[in-house]
CSV table of C-alpha atoms in Angstrom, one decimal:
chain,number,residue,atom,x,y,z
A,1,UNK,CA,0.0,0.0,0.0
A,2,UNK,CA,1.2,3.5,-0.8
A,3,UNK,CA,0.8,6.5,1.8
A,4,UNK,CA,-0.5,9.1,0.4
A,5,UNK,CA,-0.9,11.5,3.3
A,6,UNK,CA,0.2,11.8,7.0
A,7,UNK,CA,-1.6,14.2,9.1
A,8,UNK,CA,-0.5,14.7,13.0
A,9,UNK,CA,-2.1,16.8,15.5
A,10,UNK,CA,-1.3,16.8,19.6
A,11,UNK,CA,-4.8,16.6,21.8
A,12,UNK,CA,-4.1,18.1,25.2
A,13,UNK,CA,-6.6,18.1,27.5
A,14,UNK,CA,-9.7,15.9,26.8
A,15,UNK,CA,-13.1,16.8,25.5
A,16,UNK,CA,-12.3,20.4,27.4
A,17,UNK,CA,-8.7,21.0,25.7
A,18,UNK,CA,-7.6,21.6,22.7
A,19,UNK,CA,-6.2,19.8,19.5
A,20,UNK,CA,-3.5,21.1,17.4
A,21,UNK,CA,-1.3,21.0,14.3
A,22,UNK,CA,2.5,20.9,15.5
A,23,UNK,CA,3.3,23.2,12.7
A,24,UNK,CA,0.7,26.1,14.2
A,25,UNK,CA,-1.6,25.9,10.7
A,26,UNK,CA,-4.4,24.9,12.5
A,27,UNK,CA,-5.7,25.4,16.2
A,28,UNK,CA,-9.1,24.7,18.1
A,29,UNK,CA,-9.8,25.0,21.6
A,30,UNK,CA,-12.5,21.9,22.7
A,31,UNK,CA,-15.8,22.9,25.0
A,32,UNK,CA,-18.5,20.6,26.6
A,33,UNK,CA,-20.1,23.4,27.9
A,34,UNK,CA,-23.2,23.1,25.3
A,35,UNK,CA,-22.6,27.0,24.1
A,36,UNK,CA,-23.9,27.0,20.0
A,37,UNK,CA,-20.2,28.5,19.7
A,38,UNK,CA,-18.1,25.6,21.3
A,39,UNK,CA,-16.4,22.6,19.5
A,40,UNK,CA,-16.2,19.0,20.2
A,41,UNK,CA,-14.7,16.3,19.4
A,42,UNK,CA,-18.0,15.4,17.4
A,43,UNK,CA,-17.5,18.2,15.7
A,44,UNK,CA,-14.0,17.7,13.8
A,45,UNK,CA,-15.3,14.3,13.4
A,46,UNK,CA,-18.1,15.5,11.4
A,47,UNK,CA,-16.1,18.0,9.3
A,48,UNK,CA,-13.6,15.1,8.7
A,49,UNK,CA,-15.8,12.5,7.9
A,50,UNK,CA,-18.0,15.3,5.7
A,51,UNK,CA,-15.3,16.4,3.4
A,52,UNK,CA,-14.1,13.2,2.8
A,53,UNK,CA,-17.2,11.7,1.6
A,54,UNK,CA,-17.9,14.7,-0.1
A,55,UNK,CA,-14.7,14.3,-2.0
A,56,UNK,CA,-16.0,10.0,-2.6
A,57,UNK,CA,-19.2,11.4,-3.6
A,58,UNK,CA,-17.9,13.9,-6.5
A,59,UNK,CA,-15.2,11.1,-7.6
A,60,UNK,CA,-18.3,8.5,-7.8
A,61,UNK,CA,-20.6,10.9,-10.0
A,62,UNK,CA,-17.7,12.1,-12.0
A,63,UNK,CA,-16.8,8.2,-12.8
A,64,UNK,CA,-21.0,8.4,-13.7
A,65,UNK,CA,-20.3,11.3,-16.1
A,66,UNK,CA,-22.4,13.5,-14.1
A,67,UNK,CA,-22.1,16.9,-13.0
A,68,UNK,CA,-20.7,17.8,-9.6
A,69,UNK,CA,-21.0,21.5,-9.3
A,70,UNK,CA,-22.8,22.9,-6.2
A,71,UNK,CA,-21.8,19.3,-4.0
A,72,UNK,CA,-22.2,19.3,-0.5
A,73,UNK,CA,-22.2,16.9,2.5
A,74,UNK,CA,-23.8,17.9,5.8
A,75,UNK,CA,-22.3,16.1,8.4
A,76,UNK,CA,-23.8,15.9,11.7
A,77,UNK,CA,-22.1,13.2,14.4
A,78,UNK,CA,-23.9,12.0,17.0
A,79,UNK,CA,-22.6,11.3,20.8
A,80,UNK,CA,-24.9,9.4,22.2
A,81,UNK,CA,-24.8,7.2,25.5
A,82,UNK,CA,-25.9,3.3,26.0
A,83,UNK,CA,-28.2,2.0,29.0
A,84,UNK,CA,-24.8,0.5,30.7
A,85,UNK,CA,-23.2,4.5,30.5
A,86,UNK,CA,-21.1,3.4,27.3
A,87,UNK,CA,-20.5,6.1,24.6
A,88,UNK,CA,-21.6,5.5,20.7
A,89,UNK,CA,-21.5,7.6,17.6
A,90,UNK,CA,-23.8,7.8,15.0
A,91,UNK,CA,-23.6,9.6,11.9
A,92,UNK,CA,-25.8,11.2,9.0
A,93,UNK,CA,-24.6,12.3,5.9
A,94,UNK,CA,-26.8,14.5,3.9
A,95,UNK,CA,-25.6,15.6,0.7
A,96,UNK,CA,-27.0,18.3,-1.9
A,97,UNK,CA,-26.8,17.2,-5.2
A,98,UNK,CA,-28.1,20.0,-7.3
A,99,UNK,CA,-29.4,18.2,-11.2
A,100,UNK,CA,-29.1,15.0,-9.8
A,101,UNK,CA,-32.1,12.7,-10.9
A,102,UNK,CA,-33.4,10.8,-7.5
A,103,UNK,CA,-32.0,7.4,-8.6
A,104,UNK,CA,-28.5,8.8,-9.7
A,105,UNK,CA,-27.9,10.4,-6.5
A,106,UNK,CA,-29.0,7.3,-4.6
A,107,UNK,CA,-26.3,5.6,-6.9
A,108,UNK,CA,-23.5,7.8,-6.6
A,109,UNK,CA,-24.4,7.8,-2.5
A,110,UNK,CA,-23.6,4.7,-2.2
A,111,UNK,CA,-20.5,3.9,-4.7
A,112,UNK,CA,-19.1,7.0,-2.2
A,113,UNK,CA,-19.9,4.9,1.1
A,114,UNK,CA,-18.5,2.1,-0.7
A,115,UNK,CA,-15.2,3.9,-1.5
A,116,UNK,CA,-14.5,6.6,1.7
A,117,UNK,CA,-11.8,5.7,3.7
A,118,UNK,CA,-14.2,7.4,7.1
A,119,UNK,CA,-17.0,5.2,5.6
A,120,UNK,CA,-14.8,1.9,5.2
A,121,UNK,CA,-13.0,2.8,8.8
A,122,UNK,CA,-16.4,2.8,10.4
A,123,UNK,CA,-18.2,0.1,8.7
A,124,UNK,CA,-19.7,-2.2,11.1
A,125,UNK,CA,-18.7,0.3,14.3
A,126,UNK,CA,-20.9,3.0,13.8
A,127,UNK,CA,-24.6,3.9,12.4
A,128,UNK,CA,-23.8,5.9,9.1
A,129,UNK,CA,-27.4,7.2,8.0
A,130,UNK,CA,-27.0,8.8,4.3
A,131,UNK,CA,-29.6,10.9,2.4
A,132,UNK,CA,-29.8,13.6,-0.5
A,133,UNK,CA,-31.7,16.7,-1.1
């Protein structure tokens, strides 16, 4: 297998600290504190996990010859917790697919699950609920 792409960051602190680049490029300081302006974890997850579907789902309908212009993935990652106090995630992935007929997007939803490295990390861990506008 070739690597392709290292990325490091340094957590310090727990859900209430902060994760980092070591290079300084990119910062963020972690809140549970329920604020509509605080991150979590669940958060960079999401925005991780969005993107790189998002980059699956425009390689899958490019493959279909279709257009990609105006792609988007909502991401939204939930923390949820299990009768015995155990932690879960669940994830949906929404995506707008401006000019996509109903059955093409459904297609080109699932050739991206198929083919996302989040998607094939997470398979059989994880709820991962997908839908289109």
């Amino acid at each position: 297998m070739k690597t392709i792409h290292i990325a490091e960051m340094i957590a310090q602190g727990g859900r209430d600290g902060s994760v980092e680049a070591p290079e300084g490029s990119f910062a963020v300081q972690l809140s549970t504190d329920e604020k509509p302006e605080s991150v979590t974890p669940e958060h960079l997850f999401a925005g991780a996990y969005g993107s790189c579907f998002l980059g699956a789902l425009k390689n899958a309908a490019e493959t279909a010859h279709l257009p990609t212009e105006g792609f988007t993935v909502l991401a939204r990652a939930h923390l949820e917790e299990d009768r015995r106090g155990g932690y879960n995630l669940n994830v949906e992935l929404r995506a707008a697919m401006p000019g996509i007929s109903e059955s093409d997007a459904r297609h080109v939803l699932n050739l991206a699950h198929q083919t996302c490295p989040y998607s094939k990390a997470t398979r059989g861990n994880i709820n991962v609920s997908l839908a289109f506008d």
